[in-house]
XYZ file of C-alpha atoms in Angstrom:
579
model
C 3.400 -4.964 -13.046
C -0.115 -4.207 -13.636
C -0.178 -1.814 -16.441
C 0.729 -1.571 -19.823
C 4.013 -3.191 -21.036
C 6.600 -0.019 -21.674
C 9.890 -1.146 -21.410
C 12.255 0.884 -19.271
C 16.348 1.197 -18.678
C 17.737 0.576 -15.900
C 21.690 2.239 -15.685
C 24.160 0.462 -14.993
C 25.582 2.929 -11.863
C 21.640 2.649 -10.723
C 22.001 -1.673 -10.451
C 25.717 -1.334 -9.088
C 24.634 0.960 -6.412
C 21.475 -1.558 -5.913
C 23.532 -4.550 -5.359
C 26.649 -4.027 -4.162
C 25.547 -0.777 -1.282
C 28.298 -1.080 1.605
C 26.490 -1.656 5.123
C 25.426 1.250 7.628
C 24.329 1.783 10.566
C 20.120 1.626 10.226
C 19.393 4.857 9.841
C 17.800 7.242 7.323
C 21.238 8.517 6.251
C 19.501 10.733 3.191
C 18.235 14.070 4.998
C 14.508 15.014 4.572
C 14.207 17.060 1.133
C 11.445 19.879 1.365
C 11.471 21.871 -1.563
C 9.551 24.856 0.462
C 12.543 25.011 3.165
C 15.442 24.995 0.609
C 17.373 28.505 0.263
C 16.848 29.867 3.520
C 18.856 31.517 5.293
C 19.860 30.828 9.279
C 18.379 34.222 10.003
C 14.712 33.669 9.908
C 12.388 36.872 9.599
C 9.155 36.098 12.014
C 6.169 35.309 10.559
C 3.474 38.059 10.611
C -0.064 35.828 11.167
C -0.535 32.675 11.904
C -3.625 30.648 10.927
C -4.767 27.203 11.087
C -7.757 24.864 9.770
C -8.569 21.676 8.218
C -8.568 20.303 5.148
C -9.953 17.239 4.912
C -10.154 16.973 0.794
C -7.517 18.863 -1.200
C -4.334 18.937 -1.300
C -2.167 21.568 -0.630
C 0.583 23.111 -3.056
C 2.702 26.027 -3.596
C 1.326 27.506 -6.580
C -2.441 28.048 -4.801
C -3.711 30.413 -1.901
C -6.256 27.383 -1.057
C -7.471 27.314 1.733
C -6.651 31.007 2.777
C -7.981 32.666 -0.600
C -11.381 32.997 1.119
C -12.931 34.522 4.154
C -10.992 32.739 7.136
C -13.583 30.897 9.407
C -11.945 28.744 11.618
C -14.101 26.514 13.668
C -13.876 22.868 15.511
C -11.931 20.177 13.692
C -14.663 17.526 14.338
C -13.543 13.317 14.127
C -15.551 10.630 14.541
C -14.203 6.931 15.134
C -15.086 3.614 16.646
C -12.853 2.218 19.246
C -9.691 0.211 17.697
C -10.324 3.248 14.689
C -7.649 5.681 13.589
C -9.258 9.065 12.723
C -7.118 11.674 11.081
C -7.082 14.948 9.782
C -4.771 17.358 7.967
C -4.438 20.916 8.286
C -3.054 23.691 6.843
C -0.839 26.539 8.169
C -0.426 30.037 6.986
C 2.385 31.898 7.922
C 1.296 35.177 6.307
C 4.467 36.762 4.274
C 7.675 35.789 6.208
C 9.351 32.883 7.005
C 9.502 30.912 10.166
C 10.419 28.157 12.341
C 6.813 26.110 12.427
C 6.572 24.437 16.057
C 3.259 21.922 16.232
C 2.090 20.888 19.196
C -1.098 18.550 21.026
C -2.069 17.004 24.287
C -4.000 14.121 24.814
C -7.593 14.032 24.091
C -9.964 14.167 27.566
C -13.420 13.642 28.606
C -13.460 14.017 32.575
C -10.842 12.079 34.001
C -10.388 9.726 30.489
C -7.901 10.703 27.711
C -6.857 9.592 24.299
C -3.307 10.395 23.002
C -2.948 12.199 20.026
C 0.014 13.036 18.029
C 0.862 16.162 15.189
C 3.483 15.868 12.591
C 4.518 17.998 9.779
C 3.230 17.601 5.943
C 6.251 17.871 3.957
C 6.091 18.893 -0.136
C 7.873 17.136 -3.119
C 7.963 17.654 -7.037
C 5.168 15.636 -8.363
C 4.427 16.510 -11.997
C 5.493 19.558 -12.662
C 3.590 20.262 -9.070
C 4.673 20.474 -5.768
C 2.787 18.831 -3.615
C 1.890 18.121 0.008
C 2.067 14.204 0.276
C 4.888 13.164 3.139
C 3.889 12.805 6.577
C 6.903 13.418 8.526
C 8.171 12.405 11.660
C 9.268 15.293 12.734
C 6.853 18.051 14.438
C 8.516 21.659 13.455
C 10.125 22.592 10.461
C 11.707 25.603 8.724
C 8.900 27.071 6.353
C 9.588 28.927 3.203
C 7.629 32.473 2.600
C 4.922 32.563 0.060
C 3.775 28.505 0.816
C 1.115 26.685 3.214
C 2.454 24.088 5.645
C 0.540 20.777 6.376
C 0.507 19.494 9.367
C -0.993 15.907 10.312
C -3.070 15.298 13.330
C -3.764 11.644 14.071
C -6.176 9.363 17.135
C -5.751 6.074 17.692
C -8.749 5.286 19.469
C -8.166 2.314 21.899
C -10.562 -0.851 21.513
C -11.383 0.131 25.710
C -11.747 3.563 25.255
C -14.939 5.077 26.709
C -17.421 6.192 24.237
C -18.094 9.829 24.103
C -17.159 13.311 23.115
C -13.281 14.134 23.536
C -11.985 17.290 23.571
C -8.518 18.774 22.970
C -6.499 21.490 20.609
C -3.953 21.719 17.787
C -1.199 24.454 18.228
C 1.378 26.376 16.015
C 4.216 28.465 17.446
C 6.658 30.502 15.219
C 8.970 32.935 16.903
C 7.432 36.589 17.408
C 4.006 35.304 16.319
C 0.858 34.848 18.284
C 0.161 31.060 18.245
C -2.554 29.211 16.053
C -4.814 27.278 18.229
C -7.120 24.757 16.596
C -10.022 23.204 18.603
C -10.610 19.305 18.343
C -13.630 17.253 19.204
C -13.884 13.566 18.336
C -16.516 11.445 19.457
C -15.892 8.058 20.371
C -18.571 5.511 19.326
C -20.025 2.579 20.910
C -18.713 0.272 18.460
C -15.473 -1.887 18.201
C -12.755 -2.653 15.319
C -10.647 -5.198 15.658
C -7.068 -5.022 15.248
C -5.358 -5.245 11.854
C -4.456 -8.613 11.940
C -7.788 -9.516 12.338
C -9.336 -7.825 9.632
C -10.593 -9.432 6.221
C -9.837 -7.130 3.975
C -7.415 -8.605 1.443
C -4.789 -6.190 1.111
C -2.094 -6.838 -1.151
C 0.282 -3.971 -1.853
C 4.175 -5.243 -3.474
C 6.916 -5.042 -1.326
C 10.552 -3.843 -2.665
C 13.236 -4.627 0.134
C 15.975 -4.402 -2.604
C 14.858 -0.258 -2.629
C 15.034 -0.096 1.000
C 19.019 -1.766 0.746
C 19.698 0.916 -2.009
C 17.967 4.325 -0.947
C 19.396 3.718 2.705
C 22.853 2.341 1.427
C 22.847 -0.876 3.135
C 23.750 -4.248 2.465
C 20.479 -6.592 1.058
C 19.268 -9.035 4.393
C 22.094 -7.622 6.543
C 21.111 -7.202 9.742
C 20.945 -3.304 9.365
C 18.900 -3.980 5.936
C 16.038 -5.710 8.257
C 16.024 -3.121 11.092
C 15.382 -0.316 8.320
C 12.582 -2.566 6.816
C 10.810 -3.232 10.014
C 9.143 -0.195 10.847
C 7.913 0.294 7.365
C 6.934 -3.380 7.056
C 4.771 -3.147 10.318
C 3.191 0.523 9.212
C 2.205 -2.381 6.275
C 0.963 -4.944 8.611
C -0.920 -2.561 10.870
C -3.089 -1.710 7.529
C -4.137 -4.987 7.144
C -1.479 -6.362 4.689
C -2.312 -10.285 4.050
C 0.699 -11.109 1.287
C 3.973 -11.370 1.675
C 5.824 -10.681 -1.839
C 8.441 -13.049 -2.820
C 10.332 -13.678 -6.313
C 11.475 -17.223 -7.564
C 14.218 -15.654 -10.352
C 15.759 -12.530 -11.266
C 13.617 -9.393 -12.442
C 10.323 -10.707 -13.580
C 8.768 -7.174 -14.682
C 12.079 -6.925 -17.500
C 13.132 -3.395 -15.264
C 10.421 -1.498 -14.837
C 11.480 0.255 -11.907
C 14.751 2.091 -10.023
C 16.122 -0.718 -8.181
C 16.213 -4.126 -9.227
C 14.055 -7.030 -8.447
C 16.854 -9.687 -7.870
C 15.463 -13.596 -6.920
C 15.427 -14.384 -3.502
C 16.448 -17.720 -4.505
C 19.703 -18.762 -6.019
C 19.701 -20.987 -9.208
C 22.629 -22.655 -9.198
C 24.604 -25.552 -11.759
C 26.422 -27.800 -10.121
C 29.684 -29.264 -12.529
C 27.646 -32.130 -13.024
C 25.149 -30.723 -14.835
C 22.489 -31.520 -11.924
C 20.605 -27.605 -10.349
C 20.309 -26.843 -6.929
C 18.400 -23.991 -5.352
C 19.553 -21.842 -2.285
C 16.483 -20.348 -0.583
C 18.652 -18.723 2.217
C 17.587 -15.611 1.214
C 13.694 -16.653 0.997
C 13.612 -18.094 3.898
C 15.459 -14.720 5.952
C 12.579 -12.463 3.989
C 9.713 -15.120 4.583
C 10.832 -15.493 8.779
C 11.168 -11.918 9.458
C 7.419 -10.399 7.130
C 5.727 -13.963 8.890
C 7.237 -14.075 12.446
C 8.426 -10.887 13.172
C 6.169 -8.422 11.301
C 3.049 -10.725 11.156
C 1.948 -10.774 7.652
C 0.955 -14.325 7.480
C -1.886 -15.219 5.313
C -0.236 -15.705 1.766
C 3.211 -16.192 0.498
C 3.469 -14.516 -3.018
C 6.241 -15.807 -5.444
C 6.541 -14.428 -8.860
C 6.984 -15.780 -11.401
C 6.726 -18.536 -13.473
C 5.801 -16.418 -16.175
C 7.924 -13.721 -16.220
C 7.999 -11.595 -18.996
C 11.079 -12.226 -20.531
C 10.631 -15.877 -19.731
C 13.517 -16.581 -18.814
C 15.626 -18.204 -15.755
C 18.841 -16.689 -14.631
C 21.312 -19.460 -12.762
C 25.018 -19.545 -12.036
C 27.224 -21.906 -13.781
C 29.841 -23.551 -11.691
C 31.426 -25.017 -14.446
C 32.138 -21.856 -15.724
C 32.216 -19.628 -13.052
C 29.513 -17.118 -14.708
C 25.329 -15.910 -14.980
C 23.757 -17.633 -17.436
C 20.241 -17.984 -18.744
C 17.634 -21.015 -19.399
C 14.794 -20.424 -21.825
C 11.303 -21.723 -20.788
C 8.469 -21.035 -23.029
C 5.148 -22.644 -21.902
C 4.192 -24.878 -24.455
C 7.782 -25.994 -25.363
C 9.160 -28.351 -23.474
C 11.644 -27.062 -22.199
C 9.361 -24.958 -19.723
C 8.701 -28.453 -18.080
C 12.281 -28.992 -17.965
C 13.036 -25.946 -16.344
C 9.872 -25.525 -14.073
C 9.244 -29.371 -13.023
C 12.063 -30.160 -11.034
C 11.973 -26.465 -9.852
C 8.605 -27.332 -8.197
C 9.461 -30.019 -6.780
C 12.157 -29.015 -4.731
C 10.399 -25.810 -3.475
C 7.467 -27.615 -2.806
C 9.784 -30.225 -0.478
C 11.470 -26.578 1.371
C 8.117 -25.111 1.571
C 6.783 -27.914 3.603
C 9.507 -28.425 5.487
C 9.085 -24.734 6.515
C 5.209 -25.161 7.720
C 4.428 -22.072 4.608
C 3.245 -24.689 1.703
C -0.445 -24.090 2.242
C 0.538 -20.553 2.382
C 2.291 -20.549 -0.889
C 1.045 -19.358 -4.353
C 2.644 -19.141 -7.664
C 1.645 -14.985 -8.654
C 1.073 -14.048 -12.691
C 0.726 -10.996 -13.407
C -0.989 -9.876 -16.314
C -0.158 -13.334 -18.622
C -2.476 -14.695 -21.106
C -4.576 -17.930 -20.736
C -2.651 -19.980 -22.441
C 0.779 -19.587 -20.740
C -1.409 -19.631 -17.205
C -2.762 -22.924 -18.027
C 0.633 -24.856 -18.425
C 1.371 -23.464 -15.523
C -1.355 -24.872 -13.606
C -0.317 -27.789 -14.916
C 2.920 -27.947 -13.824
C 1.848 -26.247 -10.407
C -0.715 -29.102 -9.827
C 1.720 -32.159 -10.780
C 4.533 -31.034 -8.937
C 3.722 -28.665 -6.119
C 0.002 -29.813 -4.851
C -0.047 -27.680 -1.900
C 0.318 -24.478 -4.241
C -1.895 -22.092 -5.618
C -2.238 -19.774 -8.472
C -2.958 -15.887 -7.735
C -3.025 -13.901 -10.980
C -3.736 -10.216 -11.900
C -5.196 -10.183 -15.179
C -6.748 -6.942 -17.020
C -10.202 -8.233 -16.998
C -11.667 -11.943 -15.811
C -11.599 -14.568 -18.514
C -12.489 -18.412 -18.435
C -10.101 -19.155 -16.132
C -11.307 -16.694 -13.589
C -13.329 -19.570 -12.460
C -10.380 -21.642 -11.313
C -7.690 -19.579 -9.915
C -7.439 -18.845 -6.259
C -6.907 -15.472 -6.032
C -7.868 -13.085 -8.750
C -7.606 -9.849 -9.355
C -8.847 -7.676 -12.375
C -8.416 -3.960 -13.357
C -11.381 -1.676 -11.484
C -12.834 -0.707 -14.942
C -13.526 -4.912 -15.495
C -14.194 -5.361 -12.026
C -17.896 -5.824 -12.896
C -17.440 -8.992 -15.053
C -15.960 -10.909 -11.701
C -19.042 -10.071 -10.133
C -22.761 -11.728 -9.613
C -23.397 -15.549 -9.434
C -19.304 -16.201 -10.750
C -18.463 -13.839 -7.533
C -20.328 -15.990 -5.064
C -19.456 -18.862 -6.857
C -16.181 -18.502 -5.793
C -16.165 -17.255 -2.439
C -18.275 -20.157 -1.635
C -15.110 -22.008 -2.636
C -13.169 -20.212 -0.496
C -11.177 -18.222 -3.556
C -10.174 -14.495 -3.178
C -11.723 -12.158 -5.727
C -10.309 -8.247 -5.423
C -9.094 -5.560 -7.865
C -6.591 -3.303 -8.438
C -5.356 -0.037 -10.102
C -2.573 0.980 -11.997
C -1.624 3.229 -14.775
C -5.364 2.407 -15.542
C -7.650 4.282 -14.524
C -6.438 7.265 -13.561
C -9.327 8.240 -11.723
C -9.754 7.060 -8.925
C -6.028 6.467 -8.068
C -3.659 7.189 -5.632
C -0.876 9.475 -7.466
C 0.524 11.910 -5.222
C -1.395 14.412 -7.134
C -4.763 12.506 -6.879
C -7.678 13.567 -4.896
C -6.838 12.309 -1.430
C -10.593 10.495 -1.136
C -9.735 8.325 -4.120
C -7.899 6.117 -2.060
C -10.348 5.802 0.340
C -13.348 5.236 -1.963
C -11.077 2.421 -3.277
C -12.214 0.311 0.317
C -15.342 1.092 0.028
C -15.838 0.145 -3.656
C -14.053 -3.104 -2.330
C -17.246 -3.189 0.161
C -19.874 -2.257 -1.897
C -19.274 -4.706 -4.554
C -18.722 -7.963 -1.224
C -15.092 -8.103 -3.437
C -12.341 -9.980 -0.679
C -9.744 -6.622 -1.387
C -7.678 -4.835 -3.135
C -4.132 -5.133 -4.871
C -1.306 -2.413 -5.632
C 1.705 -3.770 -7.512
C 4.018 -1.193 -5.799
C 4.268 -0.258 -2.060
C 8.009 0.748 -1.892
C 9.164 0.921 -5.492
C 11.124 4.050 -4.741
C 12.612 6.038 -7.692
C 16.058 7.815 -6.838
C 15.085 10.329 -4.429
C 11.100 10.352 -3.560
C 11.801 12.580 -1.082
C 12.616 15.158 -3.514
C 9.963 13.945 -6.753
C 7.346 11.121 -7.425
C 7.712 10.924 -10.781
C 9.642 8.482 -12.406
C 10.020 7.106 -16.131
C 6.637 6.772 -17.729
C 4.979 6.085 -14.418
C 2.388 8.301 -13.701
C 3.496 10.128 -10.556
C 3.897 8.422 -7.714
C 2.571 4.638 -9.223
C 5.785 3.470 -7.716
C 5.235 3.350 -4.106
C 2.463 4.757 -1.437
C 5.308 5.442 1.477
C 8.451 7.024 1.914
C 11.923 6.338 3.132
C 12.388 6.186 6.181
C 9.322 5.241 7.454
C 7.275 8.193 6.518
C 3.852 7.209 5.603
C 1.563 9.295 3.082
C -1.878 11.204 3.040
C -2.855 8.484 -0.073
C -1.725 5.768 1.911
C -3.526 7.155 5.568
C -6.686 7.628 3.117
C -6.584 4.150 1.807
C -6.065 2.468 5.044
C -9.163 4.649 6.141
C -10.769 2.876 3.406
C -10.293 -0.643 4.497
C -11.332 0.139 7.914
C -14.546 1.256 6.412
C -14.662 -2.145 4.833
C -14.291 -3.611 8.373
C -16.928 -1.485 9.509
C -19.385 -2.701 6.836
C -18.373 -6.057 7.425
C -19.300 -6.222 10.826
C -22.336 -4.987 10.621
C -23.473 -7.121 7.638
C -23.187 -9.871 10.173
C -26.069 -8.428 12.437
C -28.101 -8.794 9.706
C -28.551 -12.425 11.279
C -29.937 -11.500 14.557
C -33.810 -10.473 13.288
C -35.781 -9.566 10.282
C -35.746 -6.288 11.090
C -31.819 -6.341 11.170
C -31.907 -8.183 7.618
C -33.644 -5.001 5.910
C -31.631 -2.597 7.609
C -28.159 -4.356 6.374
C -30.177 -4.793 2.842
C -31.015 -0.572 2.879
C -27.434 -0.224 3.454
C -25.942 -2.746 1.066
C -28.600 -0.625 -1.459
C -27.313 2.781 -1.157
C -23.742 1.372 -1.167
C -24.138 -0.606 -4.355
C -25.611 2.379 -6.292
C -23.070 4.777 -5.077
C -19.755 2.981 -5.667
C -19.866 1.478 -9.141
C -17.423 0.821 -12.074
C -19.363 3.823 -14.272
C -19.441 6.331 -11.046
C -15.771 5.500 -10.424
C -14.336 7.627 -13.024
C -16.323 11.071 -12.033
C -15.119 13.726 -9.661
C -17.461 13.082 -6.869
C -15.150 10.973 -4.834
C -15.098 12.690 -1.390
C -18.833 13.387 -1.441
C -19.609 9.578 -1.658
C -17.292 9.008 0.970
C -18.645 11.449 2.933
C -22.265 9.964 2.377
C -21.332 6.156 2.593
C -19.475 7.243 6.219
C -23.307 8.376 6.778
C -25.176 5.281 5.691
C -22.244 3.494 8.301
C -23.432 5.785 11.125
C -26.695 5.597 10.395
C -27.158 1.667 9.614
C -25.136 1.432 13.276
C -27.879 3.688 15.155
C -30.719 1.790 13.521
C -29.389 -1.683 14.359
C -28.616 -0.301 18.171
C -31.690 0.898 18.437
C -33.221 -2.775 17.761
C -31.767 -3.765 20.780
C -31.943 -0.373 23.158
């Protein structure tokens, strides 16, 4: 899974409870933890002040005054987007020394008779490292606030791809019983520019799904009916930030249990009493129709693992009415015997099911050797297929696999002539993070920019994306704390149940569709000379501010705040080419 190899234990009661989860109604049956709202009595004592005020870079938690500590100075939450943008914001609440009932409130956006909806939800807190931290974005817009903490609250635009360029205005508010309410001003300008919707972006995003978590954490039966409404909200808050890969698994737990809930095969190995294996891909094919048709991630169909690390198949014996396992070693041959016919047969399904083309064997993190025999095998038996691999840094076989992904801190070897070599051959080149490095990241205690100077390191460097091995990899209770086994906190997932998105995930999404931005306007650079060497100043200051050495420094916002400059600025100069 993209880091280094501990080995963790999985309980028993923690697979049962994975597995075997009786159906429910689709609902988030697990009430919101908020570990600032725990304790508290009915009676509520008003709050004394309130204040409100962005803040667009640091987190908030309980154990700092931040951003109250210093003279107060509220003034105009300013946002800036392009139509078909989301532009966000959070903000922080004080609520002096009492407790209260937090009430937050907006109204469309206007400019004359035009208006842009807005909406305001509340920031919860969870353990995170010995921390607690503001990292949840609700769904919920009041909440009962402890005494002695901030509150978060999360305003978001989506700008509409018609909306009328210009200066909006509107306000944030804050009610708590007894108190005079917080009123924040808001101004976002709407530019002349248009982003196209998600699906049509370029970005390579690939960020692991987990559906077995979803089954568990919202006690549900796995690909019941109830198990797919739950997952299609959070699936589409996927889709709708670009998501290209749909994650699939050939065989049963191909990271050796690395995290909470299991990663069972969606395909069942099965012995028949002659001897002869069959392969049910009922369960594929539910997960594969609902992320393609219903959700519309469409664009690659991941399925791990040939190589898993145990290397190993799992299959049920009909002769003998139990699990069993089949070795398969590359370079013995009984990886052939195991694999070949395998191959075949999904090949067959697959293009049966119109997803062949669509289809690639994923390795993650598996040395050359073992990679090549399964090439091999993937090319005499399954032609249609592909390889996509994460690997910790490019090797000779970077050259030949479709989609590639190394570790940020060897993201620099992929690039130069071998990087245009291959996206002249129509191969995907991105890179991910992990464990490794851990900065930048996206933790729930890392800097929030981090994730989005992660899209525009993407951009800078003309890389195809970026990968995450774990979107929804929840622990027992993230609600209540990120942190889980040796995982640095939050590595396991960038959402919560559900549906509740993040600020990391928000700020990486905000990344990619800074990507977008840059990729659209590398394409004027056709339309004159003088368009050429503005796209060339831009692609400049870009390259020299988002490299593998600056990566690991603590200047993360301010280069996002300059490259969202060099944007704005590249944009006016182009426009004003053609006035």
């Amino acid at each position: 899974m993209l880091r280094f190899h501990f080995l963790l234990t999985i309980t028993g009661s923690a697979l049962l409870s994975a597995i075997s989860a009786p159906a429910q109604d689709p609902a988030d049956r697990h009430p919101a933890y908020d570990v600032t709202s725990t304790h508290i009595n009915a009676i509520h004592a008003p709050a004394t002040e309130l204040k409100i005020t962005p803040i667009p870079e640091r987190r908030l938690t309980t154990d700092s005054a931040y951003p109250f500590e210093d003279s107060y100075t509220p003034g105009i939450l300013k946002l800036k987007a392009w139509r078909g943008e989301r532009s966000s914001c959070p903000l922080a609440v004080s609520t002096g020394a009492q407790q209260a009932q937090l009430q937050v409130t907006t109204a469309p956006l206007r400019m004359g008779d035009k208006e842009i909806g807005a909406t305001a939800r509340m920031i919860r807190y969870t353990h995170a490292a010995k921390k607690t931290v503001a990292d949840i974005i609700g769904n919920e817009s009041a909440c009962t606030h402890a005494a002695g903490a901030h509150r978060g609250v999360w305003f978001e635009v989506n700008v509409p791809q018609d909306a009328a360029p210009g200066i909006y205005t509107g306000e944030i508010m804050v009610t708590a019983p007894n108190c005079k309410p917080a009123v924040h001003p808001v101004e976002l300008e709407v530019v002349d520019a248009v982003l196209p919707p998600p699906a049509d972006w370029k970005f390579h995003l690939d960020l692991w799904q987990h559906p077995q978590a979803v089954a568990r954490r919202h006690d549900v039966e796995a690909w019941s009916k109830a198990h797919f409404a739950i997952m299609r909200p959070l699936m589409k808050r996927l889709a709708e930030a670009g998501q290209k890969c749909i994650t699939c698994t050939l065989l049963d737990e191909a990271w050796s249990g690395q995290t909470y809930d299991w990663f069972p095969s969606m395909i069942r190995w099965i012995r028949s009493t002659d001897g002869t294996m069959r392969y049910d891909y009922s369960a594929l094919d539910a997960w594969i129709h609902f992320m393609h048709d219903e959700v519309g991630i469409r664009e690659q169909i991941s399925c791990y693992s040939m190589l898993p690390w145990h290397l190993k198949v799992q299959y049920f014996d009909e002769a003998t009415g139990q699990y069993a396992y089949l070795s398969a070693i590359p370079g013995k041959p009984e990886f052939a015997e195991v694999w070949a016919p395998f191959l075949r047969d999904f090949h067959r399904h697959m293009q049966l099911k119109g997803w062949a083309d669509k289809t690639c064997i994923a390795i993650d993190e598996r040395a050359d050797s073992m990679v090549r025999e399964a090439m091999r095998l993937v090319s005499e038996n399954a032609p249609s297929f592909r390889i996509a691999s994460a690997v910790d840094r490019p090797s000779e076989l970077t050259r030949d696999i479709y989609n590639i992904s190394p570790v940020i801190t060897h993201a620099g070897t992929a690039l130069g002539s071998l990087l245009k070599e291959r996206q002249a051959a129509g191969k995907i080149t991105t890179f991910y993070v992990c464990m490794h490095p851990i900065v930048p990241n996206t933790y729930t205690t890392s800097a929030p920019a981090e994730a989005e100077w992660l899209g525009f390191f993407a951009a800078a460097n003309h890389l195809d994306g970026f990968l995450r091995w774990a979107y929804n990899s929840w622990n027992r209770d993230p609600l209540e704390n990120t942190d889980f086994g040796n995982w640095t906190t939050g590595d396991c997932f960038l959402v919560y149940p559900g549906n509740r998105s993040s600020i990391r995930f928000e700020r990486l999404r905000d990344g990619i569709e800074e990507y977008e931005k840059i990729n659209i306007l590398r394409a004027k650079a056709a339309q004159s000379p003088q368009a050429a060497a503005i796209i060339d100043s831009m692609n400049a200051r870009l390259s020299a501010l988002f490299t593998v050495k600056r990566s690991t420094g603590k200047h993360h916002a301010q280069d996002v705040q300059t490259a969202r400059a060099i944007i704005s600025e590249t944009l006016t100069a182009l426009n004003a080419l053609n006035p």
